[in-house]
PDB file of C-alpha atoms in Angstrom:
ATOM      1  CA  UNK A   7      -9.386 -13.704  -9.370  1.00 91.00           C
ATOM      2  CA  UNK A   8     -10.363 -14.400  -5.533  1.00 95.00           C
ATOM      3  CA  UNK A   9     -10.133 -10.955  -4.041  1.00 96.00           C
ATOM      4  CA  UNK A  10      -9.664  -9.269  -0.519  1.00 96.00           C
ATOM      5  CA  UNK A  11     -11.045  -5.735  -0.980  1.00 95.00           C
ATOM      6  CA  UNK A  12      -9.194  -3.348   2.284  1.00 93.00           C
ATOM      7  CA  UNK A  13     -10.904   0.038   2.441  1.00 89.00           C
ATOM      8  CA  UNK A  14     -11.844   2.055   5.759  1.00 85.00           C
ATOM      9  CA  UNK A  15     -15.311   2.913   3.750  1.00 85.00           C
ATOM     10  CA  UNK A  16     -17.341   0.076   3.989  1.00 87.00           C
ATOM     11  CA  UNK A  17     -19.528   1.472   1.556  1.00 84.00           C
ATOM     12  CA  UNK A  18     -17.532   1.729  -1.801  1.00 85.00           C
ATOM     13  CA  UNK A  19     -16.020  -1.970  -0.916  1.00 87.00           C
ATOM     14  CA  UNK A  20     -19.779  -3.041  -0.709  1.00 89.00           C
ATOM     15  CA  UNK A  21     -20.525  -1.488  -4.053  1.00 87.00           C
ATOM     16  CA  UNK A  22     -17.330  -2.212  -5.466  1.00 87.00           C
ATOM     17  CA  UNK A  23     -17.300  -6.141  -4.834  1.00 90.00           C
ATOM     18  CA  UNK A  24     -20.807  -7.151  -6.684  1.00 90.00           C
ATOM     19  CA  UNK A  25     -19.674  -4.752  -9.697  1.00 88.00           C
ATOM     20  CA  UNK A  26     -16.248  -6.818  -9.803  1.00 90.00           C
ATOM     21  CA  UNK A  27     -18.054 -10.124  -9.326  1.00 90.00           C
ATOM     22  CA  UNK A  28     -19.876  -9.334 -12.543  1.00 89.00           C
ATOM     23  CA  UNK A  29     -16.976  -8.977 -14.261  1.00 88.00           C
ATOM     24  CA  UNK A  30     -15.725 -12.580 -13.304  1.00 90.00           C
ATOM     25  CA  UNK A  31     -13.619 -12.100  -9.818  1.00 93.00           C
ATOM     26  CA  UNK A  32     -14.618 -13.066  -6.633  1.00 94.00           C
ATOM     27  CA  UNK A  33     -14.907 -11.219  -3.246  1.00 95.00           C
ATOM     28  CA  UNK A  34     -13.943 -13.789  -1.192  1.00 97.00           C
ATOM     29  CA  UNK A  35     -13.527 -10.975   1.605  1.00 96.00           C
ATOM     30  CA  UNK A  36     -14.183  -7.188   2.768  1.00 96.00           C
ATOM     31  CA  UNK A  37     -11.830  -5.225   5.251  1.00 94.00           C
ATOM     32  CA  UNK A  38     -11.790  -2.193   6.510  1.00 91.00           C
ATOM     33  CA  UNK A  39      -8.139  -2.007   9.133  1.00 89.00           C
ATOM     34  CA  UNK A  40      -4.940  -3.002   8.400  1.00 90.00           C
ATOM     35  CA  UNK A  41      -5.043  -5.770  10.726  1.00 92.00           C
ATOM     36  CA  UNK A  42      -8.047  -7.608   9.207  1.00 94.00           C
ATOM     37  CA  UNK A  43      -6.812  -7.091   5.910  1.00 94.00           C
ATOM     38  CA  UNK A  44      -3.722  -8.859   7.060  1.00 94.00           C
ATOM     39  CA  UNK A  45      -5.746 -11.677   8.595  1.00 95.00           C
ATOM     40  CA  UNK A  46      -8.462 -12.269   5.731  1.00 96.00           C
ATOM     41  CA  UNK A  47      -5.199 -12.591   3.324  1.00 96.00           C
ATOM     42  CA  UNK A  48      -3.088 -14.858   5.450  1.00 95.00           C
ATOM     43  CA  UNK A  49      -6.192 -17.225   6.222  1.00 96.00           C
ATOM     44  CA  UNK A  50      -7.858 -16.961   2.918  1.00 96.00           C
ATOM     45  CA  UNK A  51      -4.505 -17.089   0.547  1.00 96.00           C
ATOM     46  CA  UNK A  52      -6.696 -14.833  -1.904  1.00 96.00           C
ATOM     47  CA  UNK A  53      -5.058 -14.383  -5.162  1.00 96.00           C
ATOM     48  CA  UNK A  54      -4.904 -10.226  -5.085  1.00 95.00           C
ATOM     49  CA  UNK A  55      -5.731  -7.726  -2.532  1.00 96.00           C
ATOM     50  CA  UNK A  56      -7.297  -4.741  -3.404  1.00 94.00           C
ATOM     51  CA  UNK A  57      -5.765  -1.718  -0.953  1.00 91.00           C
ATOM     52  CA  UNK A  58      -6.564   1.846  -0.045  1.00 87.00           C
ATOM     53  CA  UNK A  59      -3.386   2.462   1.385  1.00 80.00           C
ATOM     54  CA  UNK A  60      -4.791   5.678   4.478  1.00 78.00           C
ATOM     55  CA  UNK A  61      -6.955   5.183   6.786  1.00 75.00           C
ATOM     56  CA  UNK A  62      -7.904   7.669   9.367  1.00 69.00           C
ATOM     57  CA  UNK A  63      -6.732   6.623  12.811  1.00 66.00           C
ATOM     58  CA  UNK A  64      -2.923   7.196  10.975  1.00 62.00           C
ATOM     59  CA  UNK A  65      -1.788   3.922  10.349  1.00 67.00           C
ATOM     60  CA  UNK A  66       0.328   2.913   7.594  1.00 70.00           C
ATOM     61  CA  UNK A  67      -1.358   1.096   4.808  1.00 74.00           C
ATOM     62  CA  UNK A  68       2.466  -0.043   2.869  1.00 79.00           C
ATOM     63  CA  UNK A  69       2.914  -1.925   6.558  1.00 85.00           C
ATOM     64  CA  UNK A  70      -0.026  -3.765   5.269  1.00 89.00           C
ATOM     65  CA  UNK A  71       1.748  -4.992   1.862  1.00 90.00           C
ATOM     66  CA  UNK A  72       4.974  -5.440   4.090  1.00 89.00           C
ATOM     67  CA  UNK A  73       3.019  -7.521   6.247  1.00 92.00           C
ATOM     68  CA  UNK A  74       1.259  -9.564   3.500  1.00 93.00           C
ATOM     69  CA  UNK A  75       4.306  -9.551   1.633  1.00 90.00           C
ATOM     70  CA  UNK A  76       5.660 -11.470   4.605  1.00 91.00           C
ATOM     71  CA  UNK A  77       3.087 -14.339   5.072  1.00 92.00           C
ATOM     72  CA  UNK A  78       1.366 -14.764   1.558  1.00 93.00           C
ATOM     73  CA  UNK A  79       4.152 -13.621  -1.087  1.00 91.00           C
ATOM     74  CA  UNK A  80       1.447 -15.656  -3.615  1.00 93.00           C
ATOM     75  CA  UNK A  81      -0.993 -12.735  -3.055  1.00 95.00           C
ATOM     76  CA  UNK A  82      -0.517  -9.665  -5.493  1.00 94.00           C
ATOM     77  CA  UNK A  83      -1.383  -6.438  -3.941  1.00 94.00           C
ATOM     78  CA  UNK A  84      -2.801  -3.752  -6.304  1.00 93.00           C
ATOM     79  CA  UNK A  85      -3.645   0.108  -4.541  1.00 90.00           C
ATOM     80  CA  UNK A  86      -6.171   1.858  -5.209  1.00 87.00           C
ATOM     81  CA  UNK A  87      -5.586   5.823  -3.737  1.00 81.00           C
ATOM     82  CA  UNK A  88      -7.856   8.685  -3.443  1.00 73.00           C
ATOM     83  CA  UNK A  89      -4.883  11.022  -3.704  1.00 62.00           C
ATOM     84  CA  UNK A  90      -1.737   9.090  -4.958  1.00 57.00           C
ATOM     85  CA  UNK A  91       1.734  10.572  -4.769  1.00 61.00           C
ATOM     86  CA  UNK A  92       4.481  10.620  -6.397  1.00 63.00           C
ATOM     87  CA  UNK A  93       6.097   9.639  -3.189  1.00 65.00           C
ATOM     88  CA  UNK A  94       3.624   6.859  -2.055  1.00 67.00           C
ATOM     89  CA  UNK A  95       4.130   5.404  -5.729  1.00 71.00           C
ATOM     90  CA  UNK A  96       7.763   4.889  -5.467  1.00 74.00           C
ATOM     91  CA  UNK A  97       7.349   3.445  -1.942  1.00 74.00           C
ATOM     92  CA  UNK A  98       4.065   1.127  -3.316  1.00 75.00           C
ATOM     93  CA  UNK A  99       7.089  -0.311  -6.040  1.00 79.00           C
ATOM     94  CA  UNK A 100       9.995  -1.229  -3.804  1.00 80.00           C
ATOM     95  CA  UNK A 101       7.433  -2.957  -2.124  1.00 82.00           C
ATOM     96  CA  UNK A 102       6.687  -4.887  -4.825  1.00 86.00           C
ATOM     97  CA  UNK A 103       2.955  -4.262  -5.611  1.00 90.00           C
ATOM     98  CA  UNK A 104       1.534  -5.392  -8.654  1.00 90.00           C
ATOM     99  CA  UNK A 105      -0.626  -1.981  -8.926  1.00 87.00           C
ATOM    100  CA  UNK A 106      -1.161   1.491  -8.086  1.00 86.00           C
ATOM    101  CA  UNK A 107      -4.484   2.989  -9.552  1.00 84.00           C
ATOM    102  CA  UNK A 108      -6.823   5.674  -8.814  1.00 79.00           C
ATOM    103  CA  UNK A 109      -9.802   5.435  -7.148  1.00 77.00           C
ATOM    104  CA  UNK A 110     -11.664   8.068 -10.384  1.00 73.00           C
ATOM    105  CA  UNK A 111     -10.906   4.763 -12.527  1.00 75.00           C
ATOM    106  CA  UNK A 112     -14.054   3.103 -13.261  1.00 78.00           C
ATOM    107  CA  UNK A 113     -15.304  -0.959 -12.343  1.00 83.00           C
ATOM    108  CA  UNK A 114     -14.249  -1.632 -16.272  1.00 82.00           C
ATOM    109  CA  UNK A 115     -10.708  -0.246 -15.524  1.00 83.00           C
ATOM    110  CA  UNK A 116     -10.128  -1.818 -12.563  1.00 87.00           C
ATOM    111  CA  UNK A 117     -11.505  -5.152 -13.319  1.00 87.00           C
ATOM    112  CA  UNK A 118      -8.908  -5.258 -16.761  1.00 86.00           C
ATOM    113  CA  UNK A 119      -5.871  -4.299 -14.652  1.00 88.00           C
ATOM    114  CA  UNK A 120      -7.122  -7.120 -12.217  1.00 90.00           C
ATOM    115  CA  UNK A 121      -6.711  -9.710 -15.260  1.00 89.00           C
ATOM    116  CA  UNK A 122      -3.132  -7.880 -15.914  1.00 88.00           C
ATOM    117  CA  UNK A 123      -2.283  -8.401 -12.633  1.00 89.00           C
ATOM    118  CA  UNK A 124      -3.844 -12.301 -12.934  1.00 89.00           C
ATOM    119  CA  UNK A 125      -1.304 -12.779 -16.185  1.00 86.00           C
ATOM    120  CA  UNK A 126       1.745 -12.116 -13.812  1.00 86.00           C
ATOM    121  CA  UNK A 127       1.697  -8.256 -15.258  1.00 84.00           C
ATOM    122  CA  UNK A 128       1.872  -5.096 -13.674  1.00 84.00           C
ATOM    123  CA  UNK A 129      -0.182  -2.107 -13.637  1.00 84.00           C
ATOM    124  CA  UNK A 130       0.808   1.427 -13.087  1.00 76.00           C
ATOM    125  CA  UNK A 131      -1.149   4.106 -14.765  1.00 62.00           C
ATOM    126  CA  UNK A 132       0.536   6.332 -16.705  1.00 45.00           C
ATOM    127  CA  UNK A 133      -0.283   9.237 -15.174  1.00 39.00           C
ATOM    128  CA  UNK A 134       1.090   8.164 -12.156  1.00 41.00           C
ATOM    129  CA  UNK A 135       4.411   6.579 -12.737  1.00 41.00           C
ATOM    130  CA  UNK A 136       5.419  10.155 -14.879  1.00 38.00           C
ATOM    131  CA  UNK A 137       8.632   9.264 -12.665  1.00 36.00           C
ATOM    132  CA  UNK A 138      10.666   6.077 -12.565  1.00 38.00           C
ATOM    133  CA  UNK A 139      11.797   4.160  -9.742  1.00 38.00           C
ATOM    134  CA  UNK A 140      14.062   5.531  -7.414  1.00 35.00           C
ATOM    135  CA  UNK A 141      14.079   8.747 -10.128  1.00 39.00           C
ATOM    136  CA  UNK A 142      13.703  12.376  -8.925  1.00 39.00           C
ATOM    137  CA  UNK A 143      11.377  14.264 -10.760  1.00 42.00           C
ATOM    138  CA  UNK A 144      12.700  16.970 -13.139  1.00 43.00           C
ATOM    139  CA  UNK A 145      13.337  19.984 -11.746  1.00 40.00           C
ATOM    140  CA  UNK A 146      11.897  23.273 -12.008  1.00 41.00           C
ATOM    141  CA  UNK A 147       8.483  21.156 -12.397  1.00 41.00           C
ATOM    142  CA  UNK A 148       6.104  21.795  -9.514  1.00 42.00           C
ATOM    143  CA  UNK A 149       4.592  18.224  -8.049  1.00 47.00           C
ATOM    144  CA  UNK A 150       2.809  19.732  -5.014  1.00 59.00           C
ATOM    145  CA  UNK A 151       0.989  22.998  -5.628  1.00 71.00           C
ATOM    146  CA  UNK A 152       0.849  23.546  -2.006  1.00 77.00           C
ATOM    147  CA  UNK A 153      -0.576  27.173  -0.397  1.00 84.00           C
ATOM    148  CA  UNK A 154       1.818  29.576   1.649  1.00 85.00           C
ATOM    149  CA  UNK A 155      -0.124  28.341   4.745  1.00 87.00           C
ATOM    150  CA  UNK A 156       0.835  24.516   3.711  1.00 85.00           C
ATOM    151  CA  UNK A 157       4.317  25.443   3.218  1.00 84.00           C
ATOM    152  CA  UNK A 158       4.624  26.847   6.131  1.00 88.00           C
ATOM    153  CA  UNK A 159       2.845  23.530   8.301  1.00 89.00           C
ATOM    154  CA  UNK A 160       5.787  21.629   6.259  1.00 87.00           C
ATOM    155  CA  UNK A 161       8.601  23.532   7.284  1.00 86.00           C
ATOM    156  CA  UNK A 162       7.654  23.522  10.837  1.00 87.00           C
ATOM    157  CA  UNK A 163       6.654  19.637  10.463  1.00 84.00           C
ATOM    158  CA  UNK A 164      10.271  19.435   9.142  1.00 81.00           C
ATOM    159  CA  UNK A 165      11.706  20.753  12.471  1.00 80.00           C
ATOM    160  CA  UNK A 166       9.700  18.933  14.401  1.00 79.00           C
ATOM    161  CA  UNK A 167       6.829  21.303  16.225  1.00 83.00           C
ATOM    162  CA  UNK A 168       3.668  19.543  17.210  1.00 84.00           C
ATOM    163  CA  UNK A 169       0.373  20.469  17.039  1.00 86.00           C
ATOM    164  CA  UNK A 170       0.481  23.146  20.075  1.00 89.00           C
ATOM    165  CA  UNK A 171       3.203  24.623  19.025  1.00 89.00           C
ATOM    166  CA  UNK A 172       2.323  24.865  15.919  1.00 90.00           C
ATOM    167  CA  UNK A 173      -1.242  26.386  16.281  1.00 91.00           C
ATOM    168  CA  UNK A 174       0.018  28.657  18.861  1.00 92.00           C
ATOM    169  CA  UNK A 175       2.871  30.247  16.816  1.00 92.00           C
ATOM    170  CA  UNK A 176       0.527  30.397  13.424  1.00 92.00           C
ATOM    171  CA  UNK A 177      -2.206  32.154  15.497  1.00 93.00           C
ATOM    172  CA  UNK A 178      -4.827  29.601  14.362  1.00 92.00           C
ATOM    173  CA  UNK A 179      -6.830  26.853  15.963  1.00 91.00           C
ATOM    174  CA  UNK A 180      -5.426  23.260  16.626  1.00 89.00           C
ATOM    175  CA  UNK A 181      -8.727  21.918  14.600  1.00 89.00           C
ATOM    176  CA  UNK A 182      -7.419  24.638  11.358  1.00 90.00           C
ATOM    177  CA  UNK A 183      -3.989  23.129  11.979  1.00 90.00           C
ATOM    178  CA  UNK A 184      -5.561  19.856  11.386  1.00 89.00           C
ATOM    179  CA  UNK A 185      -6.924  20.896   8.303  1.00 89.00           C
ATOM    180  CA  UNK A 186      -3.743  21.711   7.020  1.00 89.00           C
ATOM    181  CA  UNK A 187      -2.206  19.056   7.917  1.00 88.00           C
ATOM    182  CA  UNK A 188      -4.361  16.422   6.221  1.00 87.00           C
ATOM    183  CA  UNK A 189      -4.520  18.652   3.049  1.00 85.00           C
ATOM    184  CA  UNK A 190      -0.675  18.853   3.026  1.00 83.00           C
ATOM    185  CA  UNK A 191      -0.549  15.102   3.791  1.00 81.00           C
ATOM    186  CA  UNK A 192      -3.052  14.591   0.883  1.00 80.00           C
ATOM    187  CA  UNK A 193      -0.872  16.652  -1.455  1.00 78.00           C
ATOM    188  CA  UNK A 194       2.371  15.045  -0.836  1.00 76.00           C
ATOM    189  CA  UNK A 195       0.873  11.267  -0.668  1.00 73.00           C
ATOM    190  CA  UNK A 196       1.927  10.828   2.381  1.00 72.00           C
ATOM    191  CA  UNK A 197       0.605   8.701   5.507  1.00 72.00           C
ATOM    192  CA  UNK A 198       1.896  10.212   8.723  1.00 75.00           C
ATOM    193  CA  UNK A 199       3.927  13.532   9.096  1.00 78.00           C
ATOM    194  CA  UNK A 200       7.124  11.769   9.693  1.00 73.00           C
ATOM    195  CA  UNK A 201       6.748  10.463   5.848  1.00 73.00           C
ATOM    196  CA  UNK A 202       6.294  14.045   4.777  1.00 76.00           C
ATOM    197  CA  UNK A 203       9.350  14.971   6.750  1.00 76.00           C
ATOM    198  CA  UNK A 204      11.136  12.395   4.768  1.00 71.00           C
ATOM    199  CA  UNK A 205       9.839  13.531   1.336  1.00 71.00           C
ATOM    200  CA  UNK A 206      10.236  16.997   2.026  1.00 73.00           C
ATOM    201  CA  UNK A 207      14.008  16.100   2.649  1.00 68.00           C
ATOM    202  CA  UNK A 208      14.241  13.797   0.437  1.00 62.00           C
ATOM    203  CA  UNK A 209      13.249  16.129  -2.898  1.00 62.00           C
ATOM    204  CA  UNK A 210      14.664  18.912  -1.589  1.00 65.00           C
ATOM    205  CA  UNK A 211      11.146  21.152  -0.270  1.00 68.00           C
ATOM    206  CA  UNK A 212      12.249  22.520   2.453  1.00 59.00           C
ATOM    207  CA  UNK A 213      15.444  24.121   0.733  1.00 50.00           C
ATOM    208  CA  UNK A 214      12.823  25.244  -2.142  1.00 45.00           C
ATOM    209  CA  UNK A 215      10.082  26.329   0.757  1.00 46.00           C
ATOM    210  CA  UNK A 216      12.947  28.222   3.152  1.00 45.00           C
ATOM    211  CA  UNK A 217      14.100  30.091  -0.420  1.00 42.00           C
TER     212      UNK A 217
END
């Protein structure tokens, strides 16, 4: 397969794309933003593109397989998360991707879902797709082991403090909030705090966290 490879760490798409080449794909470009992902697909018409879905300055990577979605519907998408979510699985499939794996899978394991994805299949690990489309999980069965200090960042993310008001009512520092935040963000699969808003809403956290 001719491959666009979009992660924010130059380093693992740099290692990644000779290991992938050996296997019998080619790297016909590296990314590392949303916007030159967007650009490398749309100009090279690449036949998959490889996606970390976060990057660090906040921005959305499922605008990137809505945007490339848009202009080159012939080019699969497959993620590949650090931290995948329950949450940013579901969203990944309504978006039609092709793919959702882990980044702990190994070259091997990525390179055979790649020739999946090349036969017109899909590829969702097992693990990961527990829960069907659209599906609520069961209840009573804890998804996100978050701590009492994470609960309580979601609950106040839920009724919309920011950072200030946040830090200053917790007693902590804004850089501590931070913390939290990303590790809460990690935990739920989420992008931005707005999406963990939604989820939180969505499944029914905050009614469980304000219990």
């Amino acid at each position: 397969m001719r491959l666009v490879l979009c992660d924010d760490n130059l380093l693992l798409c740099e290692a990644l794309a000779p290991a992938l080449s050996a296997r019998g794909h080619q790297v016909v470009a590296i990314t590392t933003s949303p916007d030159a992902c967007v650009t490398a697909v749309t100009a090279l018409k690449p036949d998959a593109c490889l996606l970390d879905p976060r990057f660090p300055d906040g921005e959305d990577g499922l605008d990137v397989v809505r945007a490339i979605r848009l202009r080159q519907p012939g080019t699969a998408v497959v993620i590949l998360a650090s931290t995948p979510g329950p949450w940013a699985i579901c969203a990944a499939r309504e978006l039609g991707v092709a793919g959702f794996l882990s980044k702990d899978q190994n070259v091997a394991q990525i390179a055979q879902a790649l020739e999946v994805v090349a036969s017109g299949g899909a590829v969702f690990e097992s693990a990961l797709s527990r829960y069907p489309r659209a599906a609520a999980p069961p209840r009573g069965e804890p998804l996100y082991e978050l701590t009492p200090r994470e609960n309580e960042v979601l609950r106040r993310i839920v009724a919309g403090q920011g950072t200030v008001q946040m830090a200053r009512e917790m007693n902590i520092a804004a850089s501590t909030l931070r913390t939290y935040v990303k590790n809460l963000l990690s935990k739920l699969g989420a992008n931005s705090r707005l999406q963990a808003a939604a989820l939180a809403a969505r499944e029914g956290l905050v009614a469980e966290l304000s219990a």
